PDB file of C-alpha atoms in Angstrom:
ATOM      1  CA  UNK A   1       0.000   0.000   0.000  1.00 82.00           C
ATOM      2  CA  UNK A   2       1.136   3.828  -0.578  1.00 90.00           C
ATOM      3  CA  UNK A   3       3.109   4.713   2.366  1.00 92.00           C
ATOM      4  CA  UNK A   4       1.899   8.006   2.319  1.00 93.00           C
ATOM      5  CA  UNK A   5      -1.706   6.826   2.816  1.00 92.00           C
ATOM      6  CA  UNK A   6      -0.298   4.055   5.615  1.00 94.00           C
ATOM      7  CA  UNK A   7       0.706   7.317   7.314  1.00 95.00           C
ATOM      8  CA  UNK A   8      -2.190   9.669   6.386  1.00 94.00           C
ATOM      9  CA  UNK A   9      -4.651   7.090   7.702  1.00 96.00           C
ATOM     10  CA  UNK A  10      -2.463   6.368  10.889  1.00 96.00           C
ATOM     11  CA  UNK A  11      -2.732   9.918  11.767  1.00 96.00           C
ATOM     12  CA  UNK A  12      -6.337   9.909  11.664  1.00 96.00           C
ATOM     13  CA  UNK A  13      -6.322   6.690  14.135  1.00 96.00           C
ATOM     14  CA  UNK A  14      -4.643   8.645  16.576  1.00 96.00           C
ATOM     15  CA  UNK A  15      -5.974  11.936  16.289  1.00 96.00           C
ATOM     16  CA  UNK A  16      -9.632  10.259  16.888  1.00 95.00           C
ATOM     17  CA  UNK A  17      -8.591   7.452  19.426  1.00 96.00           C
ATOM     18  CA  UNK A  18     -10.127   8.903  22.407  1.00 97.00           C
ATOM     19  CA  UNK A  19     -13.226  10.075  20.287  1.00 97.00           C
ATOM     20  CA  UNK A  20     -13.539   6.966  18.650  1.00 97.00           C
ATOM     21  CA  UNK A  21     -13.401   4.838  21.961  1.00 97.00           C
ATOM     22  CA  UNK A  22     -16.255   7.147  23.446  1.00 97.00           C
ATOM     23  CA  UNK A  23     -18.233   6.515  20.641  1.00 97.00           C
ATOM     24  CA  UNK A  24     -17.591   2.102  20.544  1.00 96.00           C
ATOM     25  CA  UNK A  25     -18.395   2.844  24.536  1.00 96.00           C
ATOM     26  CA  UNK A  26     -21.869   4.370  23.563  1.00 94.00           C
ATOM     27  CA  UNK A  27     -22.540   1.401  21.110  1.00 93.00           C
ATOM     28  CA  UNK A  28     -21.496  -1.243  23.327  1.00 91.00           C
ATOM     29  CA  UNK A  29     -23.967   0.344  26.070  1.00 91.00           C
ATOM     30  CA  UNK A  30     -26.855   0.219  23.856  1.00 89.00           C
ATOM     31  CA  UNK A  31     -26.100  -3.169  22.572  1.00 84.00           C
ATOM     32  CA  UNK A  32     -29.033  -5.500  24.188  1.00 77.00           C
ATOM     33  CA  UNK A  33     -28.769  -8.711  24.526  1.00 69.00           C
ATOM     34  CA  UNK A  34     -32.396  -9.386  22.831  1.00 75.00           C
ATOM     35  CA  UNK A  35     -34.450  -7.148  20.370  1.00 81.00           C
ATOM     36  CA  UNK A  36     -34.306  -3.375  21.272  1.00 84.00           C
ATOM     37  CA  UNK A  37     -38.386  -3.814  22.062  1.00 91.00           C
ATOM     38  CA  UNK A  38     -38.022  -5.810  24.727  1.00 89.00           C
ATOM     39  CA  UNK A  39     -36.757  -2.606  26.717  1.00 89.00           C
ATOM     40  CA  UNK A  40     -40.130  -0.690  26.456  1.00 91.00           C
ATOM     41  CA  UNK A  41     -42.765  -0.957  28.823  1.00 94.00           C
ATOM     42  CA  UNK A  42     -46.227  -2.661  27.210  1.00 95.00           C
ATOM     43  CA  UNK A  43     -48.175   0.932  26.984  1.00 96.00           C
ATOM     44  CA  UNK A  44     -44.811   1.817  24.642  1.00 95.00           C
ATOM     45  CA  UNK A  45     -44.507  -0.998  22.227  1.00 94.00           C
ATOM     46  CA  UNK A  46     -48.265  -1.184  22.243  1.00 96.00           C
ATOM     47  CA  UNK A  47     -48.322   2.208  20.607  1.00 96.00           C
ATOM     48  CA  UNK A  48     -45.706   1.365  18.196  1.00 96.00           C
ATOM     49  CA  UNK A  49     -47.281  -1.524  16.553  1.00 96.00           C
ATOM     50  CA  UNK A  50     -50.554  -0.440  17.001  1.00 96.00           C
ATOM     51  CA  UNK A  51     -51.195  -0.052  13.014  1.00 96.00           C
ATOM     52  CA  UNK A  52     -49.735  -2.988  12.071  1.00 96.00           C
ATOM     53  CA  UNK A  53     -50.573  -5.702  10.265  1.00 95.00           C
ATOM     54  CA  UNK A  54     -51.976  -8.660  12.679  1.00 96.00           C
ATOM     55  CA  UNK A  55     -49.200 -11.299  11.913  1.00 95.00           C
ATOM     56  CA  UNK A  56     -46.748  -8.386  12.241  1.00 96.00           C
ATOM     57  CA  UNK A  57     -48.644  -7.620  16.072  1.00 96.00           C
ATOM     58  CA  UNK A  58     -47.911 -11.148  16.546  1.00 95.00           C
ATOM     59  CA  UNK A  59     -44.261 -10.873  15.481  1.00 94.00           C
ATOM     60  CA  UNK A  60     -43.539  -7.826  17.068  1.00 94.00           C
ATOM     61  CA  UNK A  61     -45.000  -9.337  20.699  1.00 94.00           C
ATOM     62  CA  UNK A  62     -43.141 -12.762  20.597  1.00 89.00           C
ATOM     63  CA  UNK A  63     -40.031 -10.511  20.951  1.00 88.00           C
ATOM     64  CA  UNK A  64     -37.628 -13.329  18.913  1.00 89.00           C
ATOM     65  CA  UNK A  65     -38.131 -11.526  15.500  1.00 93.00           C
ATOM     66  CA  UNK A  66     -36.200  -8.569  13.515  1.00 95.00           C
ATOM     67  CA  UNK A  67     -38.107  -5.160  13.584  1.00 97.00           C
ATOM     68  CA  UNK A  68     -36.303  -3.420  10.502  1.00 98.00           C
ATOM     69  CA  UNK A  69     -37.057   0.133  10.403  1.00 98.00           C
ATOM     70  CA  UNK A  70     -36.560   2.170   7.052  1.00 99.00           C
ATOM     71  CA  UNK A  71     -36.080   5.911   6.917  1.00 99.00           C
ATOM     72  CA  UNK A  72     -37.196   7.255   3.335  1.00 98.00           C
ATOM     73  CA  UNK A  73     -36.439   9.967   1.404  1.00 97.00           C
ATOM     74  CA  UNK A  74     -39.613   9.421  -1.132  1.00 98.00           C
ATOM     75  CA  UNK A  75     -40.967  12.291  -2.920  1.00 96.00           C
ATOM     76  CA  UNK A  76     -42.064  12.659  -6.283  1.00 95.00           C
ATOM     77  CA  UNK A  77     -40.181  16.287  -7.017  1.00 92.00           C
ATOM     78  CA  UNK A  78     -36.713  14.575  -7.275  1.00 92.00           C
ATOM     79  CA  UNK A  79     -36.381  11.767  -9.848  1.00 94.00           C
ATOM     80  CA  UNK A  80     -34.034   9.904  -8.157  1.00 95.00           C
ATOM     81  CA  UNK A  81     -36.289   9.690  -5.488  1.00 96.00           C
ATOM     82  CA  UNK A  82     -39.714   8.928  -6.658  1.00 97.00           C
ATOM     83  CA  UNK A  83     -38.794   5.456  -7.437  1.00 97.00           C
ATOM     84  CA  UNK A  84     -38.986   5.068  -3.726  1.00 98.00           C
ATOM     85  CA  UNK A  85     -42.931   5.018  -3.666  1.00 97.00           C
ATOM     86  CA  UNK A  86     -43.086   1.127  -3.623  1.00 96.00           C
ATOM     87  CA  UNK A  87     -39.755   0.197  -1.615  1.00 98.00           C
ATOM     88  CA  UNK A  88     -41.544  -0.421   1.615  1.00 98.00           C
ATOM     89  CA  UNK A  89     -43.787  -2.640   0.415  1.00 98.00           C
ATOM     90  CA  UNK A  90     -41.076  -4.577  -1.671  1.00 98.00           C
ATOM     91  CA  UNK A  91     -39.003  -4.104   1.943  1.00 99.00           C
ATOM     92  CA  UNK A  92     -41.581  -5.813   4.027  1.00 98.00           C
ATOM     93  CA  UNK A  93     -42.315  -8.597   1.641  1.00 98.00           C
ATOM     94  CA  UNK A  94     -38.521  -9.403   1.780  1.00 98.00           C
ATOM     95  CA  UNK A  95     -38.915  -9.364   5.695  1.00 98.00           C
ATOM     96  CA  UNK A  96     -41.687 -11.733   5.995  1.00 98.00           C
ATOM     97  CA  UNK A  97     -39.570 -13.952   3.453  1.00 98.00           C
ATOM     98  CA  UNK A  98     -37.107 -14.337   6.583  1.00 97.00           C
ATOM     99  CA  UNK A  99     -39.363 -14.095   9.489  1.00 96.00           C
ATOM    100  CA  UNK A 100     -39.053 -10.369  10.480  1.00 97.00           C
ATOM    101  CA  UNK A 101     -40.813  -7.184   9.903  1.00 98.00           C
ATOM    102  CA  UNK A 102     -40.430  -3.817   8.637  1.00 98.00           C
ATOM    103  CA  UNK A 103     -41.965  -0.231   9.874  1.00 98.00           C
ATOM    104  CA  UNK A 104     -41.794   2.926   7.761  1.00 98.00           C
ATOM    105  CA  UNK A 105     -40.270   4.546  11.170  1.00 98.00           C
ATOM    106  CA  UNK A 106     -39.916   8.069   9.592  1.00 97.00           C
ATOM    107  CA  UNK A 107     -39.544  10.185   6.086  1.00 97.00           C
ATOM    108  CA  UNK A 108     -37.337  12.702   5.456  1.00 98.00           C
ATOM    109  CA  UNK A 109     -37.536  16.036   3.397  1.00 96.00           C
ATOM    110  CA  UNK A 110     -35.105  15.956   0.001  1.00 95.00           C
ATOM    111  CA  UNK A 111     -34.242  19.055  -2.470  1.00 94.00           C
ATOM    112  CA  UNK A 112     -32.670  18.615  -5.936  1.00 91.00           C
ATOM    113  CA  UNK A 113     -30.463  21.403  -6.636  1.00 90.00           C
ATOM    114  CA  UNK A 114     -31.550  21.277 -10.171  1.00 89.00           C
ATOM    115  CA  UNK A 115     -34.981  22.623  -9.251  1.00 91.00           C
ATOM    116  CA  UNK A 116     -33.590  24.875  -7.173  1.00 92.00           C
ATOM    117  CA  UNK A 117     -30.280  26.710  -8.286  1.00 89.00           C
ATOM    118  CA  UNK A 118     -30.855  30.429  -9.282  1.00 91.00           C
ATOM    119  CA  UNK A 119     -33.809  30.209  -6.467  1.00 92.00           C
ATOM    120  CA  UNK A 120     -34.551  31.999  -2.841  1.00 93.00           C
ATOM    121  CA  UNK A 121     -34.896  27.905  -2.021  1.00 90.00           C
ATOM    122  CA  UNK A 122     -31.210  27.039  -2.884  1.00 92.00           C
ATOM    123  CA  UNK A 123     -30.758  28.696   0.106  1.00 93.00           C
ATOM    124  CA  UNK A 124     -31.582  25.809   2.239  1.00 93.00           C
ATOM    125  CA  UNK A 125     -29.669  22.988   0.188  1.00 92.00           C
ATOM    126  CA  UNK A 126     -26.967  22.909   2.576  1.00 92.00           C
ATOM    127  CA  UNK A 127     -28.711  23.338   5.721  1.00 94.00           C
ATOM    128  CA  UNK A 128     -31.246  20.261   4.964  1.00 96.00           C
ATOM    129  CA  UNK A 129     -28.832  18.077   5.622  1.00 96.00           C
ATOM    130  CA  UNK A 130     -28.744  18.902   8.705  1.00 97.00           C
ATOM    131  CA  UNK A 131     -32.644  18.632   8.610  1.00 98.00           C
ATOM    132  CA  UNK A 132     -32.468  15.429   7.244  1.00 98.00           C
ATOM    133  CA  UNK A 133     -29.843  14.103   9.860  1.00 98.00           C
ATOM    134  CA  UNK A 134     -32.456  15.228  12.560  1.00 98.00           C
ATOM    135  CA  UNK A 135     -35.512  13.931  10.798  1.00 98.00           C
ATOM    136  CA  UNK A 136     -34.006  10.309  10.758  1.00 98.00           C
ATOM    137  CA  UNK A 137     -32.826  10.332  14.068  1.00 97.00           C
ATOM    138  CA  UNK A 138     -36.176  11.010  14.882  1.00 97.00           C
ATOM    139  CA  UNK A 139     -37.542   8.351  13.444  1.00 97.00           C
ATOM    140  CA  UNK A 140     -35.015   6.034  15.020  1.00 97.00           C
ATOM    141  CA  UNK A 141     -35.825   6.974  18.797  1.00 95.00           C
ATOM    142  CA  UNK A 142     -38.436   5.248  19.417  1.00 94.00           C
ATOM    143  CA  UNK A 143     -36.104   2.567  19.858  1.00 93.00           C
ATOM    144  CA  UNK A 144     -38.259  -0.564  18.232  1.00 95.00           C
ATOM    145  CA  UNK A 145     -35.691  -1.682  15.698  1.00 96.00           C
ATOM    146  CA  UNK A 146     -33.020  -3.687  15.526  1.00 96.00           C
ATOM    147  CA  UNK A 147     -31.351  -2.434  12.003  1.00 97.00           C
ATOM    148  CA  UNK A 148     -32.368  -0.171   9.344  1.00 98.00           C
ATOM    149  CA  UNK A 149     -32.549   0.320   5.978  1.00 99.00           C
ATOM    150  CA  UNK A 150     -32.166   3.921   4.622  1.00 99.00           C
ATOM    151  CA  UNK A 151     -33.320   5.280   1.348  1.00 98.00           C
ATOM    152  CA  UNK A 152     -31.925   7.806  -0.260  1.00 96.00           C
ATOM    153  CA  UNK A 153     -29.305   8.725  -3.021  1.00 94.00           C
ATOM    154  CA  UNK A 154     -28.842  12.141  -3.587  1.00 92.00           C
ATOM    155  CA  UNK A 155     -26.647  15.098  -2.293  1.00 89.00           C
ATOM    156  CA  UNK A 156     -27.243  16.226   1.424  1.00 94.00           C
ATOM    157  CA  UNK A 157     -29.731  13.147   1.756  1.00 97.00           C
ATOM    158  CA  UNK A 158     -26.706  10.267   1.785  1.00 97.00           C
ATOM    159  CA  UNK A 159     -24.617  12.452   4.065  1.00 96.00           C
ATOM    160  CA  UNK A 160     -27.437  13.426   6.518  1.00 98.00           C
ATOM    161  CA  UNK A 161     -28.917  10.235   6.286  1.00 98.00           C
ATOM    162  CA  UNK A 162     -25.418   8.145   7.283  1.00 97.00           C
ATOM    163  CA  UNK A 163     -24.944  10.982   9.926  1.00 97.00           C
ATOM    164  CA  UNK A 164     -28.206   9.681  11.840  1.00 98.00           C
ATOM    165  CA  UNK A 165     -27.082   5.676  10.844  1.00 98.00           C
ATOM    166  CA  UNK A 166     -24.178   7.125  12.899  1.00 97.00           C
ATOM    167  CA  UNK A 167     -26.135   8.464  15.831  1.00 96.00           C
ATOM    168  CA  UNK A 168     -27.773   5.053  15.622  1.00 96.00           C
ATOM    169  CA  UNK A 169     -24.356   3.230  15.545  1.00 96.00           C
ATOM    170  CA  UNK A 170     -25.777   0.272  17.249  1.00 96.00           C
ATOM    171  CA  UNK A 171     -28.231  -0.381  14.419  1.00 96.00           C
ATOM    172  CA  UNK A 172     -26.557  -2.474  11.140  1.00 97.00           C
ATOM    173  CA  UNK A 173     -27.515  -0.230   8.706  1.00 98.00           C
ATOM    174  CA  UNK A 174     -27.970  -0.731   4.887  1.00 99.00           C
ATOM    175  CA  UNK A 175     -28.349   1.795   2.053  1.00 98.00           C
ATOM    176  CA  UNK A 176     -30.863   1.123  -0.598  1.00 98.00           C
ATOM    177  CA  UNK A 177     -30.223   3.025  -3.913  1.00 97.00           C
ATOM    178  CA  UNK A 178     -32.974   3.577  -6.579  1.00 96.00           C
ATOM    179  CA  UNK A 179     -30.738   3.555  -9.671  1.00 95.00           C
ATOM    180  CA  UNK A 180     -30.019   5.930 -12.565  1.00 95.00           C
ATOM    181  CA  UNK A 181     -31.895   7.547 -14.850  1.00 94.00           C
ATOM    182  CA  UNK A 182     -31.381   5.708 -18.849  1.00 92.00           C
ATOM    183  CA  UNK A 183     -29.343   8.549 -21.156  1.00 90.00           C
ATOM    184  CA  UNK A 184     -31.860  10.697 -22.585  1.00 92.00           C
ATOM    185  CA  UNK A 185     -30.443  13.826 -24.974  1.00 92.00           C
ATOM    186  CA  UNK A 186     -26.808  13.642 -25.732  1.00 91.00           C
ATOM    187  CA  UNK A 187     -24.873  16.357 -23.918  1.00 90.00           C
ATOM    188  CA  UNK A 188     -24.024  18.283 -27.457  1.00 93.00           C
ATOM    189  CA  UNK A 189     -27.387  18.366 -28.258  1.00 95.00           C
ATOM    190  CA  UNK A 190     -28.611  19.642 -24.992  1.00 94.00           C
ATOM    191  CA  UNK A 191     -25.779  22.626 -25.352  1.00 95.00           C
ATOM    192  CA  UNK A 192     -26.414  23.482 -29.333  1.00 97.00           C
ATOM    193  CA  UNK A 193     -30.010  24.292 -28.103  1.00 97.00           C
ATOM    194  CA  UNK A 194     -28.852  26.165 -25.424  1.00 97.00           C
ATOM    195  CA  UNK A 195     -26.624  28.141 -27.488  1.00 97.00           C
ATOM    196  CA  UNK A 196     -29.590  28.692 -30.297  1.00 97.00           C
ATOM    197  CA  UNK A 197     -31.885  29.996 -27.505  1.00 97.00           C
ATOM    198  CA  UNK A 198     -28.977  32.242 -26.307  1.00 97.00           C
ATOM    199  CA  UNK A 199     -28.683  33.774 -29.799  1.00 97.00           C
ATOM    200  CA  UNK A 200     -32.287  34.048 -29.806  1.00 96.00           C
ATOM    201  CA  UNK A 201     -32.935  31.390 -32.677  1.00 97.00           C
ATOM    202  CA  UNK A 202     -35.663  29.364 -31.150  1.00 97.00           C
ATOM    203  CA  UNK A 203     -38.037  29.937 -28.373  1.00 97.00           C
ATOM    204  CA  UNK A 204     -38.351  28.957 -24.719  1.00 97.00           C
ATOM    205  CA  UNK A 205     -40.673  25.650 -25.753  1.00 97.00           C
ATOM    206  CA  UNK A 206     -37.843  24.417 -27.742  1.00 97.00           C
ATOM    207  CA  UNK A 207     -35.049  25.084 -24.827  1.00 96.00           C
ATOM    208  CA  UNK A 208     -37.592  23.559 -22.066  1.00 96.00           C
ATOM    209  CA  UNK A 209     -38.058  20.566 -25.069  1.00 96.00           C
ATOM    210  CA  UNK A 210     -34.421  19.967 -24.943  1.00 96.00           C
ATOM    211  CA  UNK A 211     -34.071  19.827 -21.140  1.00 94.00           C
ATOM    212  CA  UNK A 212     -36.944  17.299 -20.611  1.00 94.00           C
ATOM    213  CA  UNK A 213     -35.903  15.057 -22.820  1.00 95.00           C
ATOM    214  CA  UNK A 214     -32.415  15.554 -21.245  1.00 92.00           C
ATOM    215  CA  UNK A 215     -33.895  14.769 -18.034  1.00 90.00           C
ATOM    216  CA  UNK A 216     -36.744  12.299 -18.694  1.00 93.00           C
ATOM    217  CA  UNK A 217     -37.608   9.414 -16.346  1.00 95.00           C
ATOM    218  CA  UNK A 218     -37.595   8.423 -12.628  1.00 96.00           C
ATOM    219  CA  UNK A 219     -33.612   7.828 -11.453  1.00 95.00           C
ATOM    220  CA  UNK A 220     -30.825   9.878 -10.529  1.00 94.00           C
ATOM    221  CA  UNK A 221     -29.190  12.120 -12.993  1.00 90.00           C
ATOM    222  CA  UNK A 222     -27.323  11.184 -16.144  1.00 88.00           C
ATOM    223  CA  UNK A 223     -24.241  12.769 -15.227  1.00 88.00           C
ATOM    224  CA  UNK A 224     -21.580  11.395 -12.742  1.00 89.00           C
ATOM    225  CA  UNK A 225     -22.395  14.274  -9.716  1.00 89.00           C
ATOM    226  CA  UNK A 226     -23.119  14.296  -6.744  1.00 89.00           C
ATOM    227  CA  UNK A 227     -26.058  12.207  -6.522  1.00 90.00           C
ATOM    228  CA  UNK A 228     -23.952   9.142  -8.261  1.00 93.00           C
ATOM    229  CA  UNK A 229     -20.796  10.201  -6.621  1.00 93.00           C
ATOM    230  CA  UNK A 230     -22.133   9.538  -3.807  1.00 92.00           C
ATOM    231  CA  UNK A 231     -23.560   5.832  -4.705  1.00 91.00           C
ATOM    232  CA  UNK A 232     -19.860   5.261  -5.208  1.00 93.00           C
ATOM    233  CA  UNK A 233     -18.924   6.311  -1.428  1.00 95.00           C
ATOM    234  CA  UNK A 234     -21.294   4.338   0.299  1.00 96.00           C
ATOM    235  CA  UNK A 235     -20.494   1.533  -1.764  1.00 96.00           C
ATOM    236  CA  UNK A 236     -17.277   1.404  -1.190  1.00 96.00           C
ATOM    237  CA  UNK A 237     -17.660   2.027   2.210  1.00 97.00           C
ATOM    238  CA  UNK A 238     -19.743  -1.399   2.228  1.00 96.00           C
ATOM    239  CA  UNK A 239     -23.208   0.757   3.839  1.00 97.00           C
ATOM    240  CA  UNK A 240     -24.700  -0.872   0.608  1.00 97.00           C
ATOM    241  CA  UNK A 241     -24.074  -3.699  -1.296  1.00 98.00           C
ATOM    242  CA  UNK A 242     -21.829  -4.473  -3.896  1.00 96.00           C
ATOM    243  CA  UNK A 243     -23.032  -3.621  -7.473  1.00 95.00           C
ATOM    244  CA  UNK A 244     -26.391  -2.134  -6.253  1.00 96.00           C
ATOM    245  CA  UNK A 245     -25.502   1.535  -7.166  1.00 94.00           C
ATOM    246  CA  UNK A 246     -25.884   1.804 -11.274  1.00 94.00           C
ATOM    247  CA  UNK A 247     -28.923  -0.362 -12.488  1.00 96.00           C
ATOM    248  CA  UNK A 248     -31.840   1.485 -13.515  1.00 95.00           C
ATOM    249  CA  UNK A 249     -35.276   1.561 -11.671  1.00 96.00           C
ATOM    250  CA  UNK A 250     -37.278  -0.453 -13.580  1.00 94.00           C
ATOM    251  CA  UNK A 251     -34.956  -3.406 -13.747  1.00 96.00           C
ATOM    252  CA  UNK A 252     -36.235  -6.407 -12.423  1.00 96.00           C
ATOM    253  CA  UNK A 253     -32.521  -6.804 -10.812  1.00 98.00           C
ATOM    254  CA  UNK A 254     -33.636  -3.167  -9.125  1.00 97.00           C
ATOM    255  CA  UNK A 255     -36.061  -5.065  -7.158  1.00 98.00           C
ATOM    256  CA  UNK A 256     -34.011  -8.135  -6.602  1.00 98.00           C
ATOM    257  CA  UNK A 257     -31.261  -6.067  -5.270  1.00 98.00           C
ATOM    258  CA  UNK A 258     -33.816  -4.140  -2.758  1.00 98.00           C
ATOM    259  CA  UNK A 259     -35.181  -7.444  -1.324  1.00 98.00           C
ATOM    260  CA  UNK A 260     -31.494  -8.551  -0.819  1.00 98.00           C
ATOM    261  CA  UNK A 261     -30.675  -5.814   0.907  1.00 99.00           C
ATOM    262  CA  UNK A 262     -33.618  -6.412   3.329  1.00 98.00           C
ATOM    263  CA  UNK A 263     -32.647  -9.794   3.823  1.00 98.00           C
ATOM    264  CA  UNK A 264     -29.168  -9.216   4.690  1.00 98.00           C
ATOM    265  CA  UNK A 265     -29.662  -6.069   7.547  1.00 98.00           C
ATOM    266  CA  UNK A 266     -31.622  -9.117   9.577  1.00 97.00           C
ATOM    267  CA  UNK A 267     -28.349 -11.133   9.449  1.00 96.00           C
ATOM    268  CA  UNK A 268     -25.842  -8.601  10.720  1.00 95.00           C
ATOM    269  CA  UNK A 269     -28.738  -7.676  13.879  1.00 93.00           C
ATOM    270  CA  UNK A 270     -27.861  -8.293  17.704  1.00 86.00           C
ATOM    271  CA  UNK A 271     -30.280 -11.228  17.647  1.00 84.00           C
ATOM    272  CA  UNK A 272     -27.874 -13.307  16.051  1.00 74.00           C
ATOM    273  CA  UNK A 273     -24.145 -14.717  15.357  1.00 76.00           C
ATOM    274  CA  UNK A 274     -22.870 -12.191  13.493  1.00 86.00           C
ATOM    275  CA  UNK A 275     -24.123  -8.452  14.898  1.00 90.00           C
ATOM    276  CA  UNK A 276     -22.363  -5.603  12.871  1.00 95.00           C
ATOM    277  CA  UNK A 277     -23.554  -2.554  13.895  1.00 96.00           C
ATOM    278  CA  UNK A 278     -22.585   0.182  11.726  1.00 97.00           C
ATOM    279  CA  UNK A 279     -20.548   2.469  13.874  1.00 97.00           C
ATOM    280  CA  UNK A 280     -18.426  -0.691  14.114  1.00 96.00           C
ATOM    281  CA  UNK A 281     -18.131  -1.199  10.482  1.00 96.00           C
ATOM    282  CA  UNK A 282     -17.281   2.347   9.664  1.00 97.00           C
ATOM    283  CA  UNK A 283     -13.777   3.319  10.898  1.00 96.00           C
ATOM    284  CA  UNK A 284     -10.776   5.124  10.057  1.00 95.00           C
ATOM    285  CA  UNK A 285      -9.844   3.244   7.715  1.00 95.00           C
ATOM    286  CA  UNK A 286     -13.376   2.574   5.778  1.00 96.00           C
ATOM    287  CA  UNK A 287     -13.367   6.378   5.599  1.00 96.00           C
ATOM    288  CA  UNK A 288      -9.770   6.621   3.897  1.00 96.00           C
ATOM    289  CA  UNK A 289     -11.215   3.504   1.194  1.00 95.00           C
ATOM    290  CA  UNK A 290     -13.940   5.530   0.468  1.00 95.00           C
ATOM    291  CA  UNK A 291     -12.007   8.875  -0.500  1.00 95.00           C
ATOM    292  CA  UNK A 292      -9.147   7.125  -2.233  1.00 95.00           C
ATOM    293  CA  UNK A 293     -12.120   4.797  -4.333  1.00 93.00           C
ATOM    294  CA  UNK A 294     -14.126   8.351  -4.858  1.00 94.00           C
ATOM    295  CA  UNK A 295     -10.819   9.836  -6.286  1.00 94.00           C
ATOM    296  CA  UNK A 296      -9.966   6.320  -8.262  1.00 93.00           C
ATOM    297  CA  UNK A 297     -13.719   6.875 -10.007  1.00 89.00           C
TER     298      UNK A 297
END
């Protein structure tokens, strides 16, 4: 390996060793040695499954099964997020596959900068991370779950969704993309219409043409920014799995890939052999792979 990151890394150990063992402290404390449900008193859990499903009431009460909670980031104004409509009930079918269930335990606001840029709203594109860290952690206090899966893809959503996966660090955790959008309008085509609009040689209905067909279907967008740079992150840091982050929506491997992801947050809970919380998995180290692999992209 390149010495120089051997020593960059090493640096970070020891800069964050006494931050890093206060944080493993705080997981290992909230580390049970059953489901997280069995903690609340009956008037609590009885309000937290109260909507379900009977065989998920059943489920929930035995107190041997998963609760999987997912955080989502659905709306239908960004296009990489709409596809998220369905997950939960693709989610929960995937759980009942395997014995355990799933609860919709909170949403969270997302903006698309594309919408926005020029606006009073890109104002708040920064600070809804932020908003979107709190939101999740929100969802994740009520303290029913024993993992999570977390949906979202885009800019400030990934980041201030893994920062409340962090809060959570006890939880395995599992990202769940949505895919990319299929290549609509080449890119030269997109800018010779721009540049005929600029010189005034065809009209606003042409331009706004152009751009939808550049920008055309449910997914995120056909460029490699931000919203696919950051697939590549989380991948790489293993918070989602292997392959997951480039296959369009409506690919039946889409689905496939969503169940799987359901299916394997159950094995990494505290209920079994293997428990790997997330604040675990993600070190020093995981952070320095992710950069380098960014960078390598």
């Amino acid at each position: 390996m390149n010495p120089n990151l051997l020593r960059v890394t090493q640096r970070i150990v020891e800069r964050s060793q006494q931050t890093r063992e206060a944080y493993l402290a705080r997981i290992e404390q909230a580390k049970t040695a059953t489901v997280h449900r069995s903690q609340l008193a009956c008037g609590n859990l009885a309000h937290g499954f109260a909507a379900c499903q009977p065989e998920d009431k059943a489920s929930l009460k035995s107190m041997l099964r998963n609760n999987i909670a997912i955080i989502t980031s659905y709306n239908d104004m960004l296009s990489a997020h709409q596809p998220y409509e369905h997950y939960p009930q693709i989610i929960r079918q995937a759980l009942h596959s395997v014995n355990a269930v799933g609860q919709v335990a909170g949403g969270v606001p997302a903006m698309c900068d594309g919408v926005t840029q020029g606006q009073d709203g890109m104002e708040l594109s920064l600070l809804s991370r932020e908003v979107i860290a709190m939101s999740a952690a929100v969802g994740l206090s009520h303290n029913m779950f024993d993992g999570a899966l977390f949906l979202g893809v885009c800019d400030k959503i990934v980041p201030g969704l893994a920062m409340a996966a962090l809060s959570f660090g006890h939880l395995p955790a599992i990202f769940v993309p949505s895919g990319p959008m299929a290549s609509g309008l080449p890119n030269k085509e997109k800018v010779r219409i721009r540049q005929l609009y600029a010189e005034g040689k065809v009209d606003r209905m042409a331009l706004l043409e152009s751009e939808a067909a550049s920008y055309h279907a449910p997914g995120t967008c056909t460029f490699y920014g931000t919203a696919n740079t950051n697939q590549m992150v989380v991948e790489f840091m293993g918070m989602q799995l292997p392959g997951s982050s480039f296959v369009h929506p409506d690919a039946p491997l889409r689905e496939a890939l969503t169940a799987a992801a359901a299916r394997q947050v159950t094995r990494l809970t505290g209920n079994g052999n293997t428990w790997m919380p997330l604040g675990k998995m993600i070190d020093e180290k995981v952070v320095v792979n992710g950069i380098v692999a960014l960078l390598a992209t």
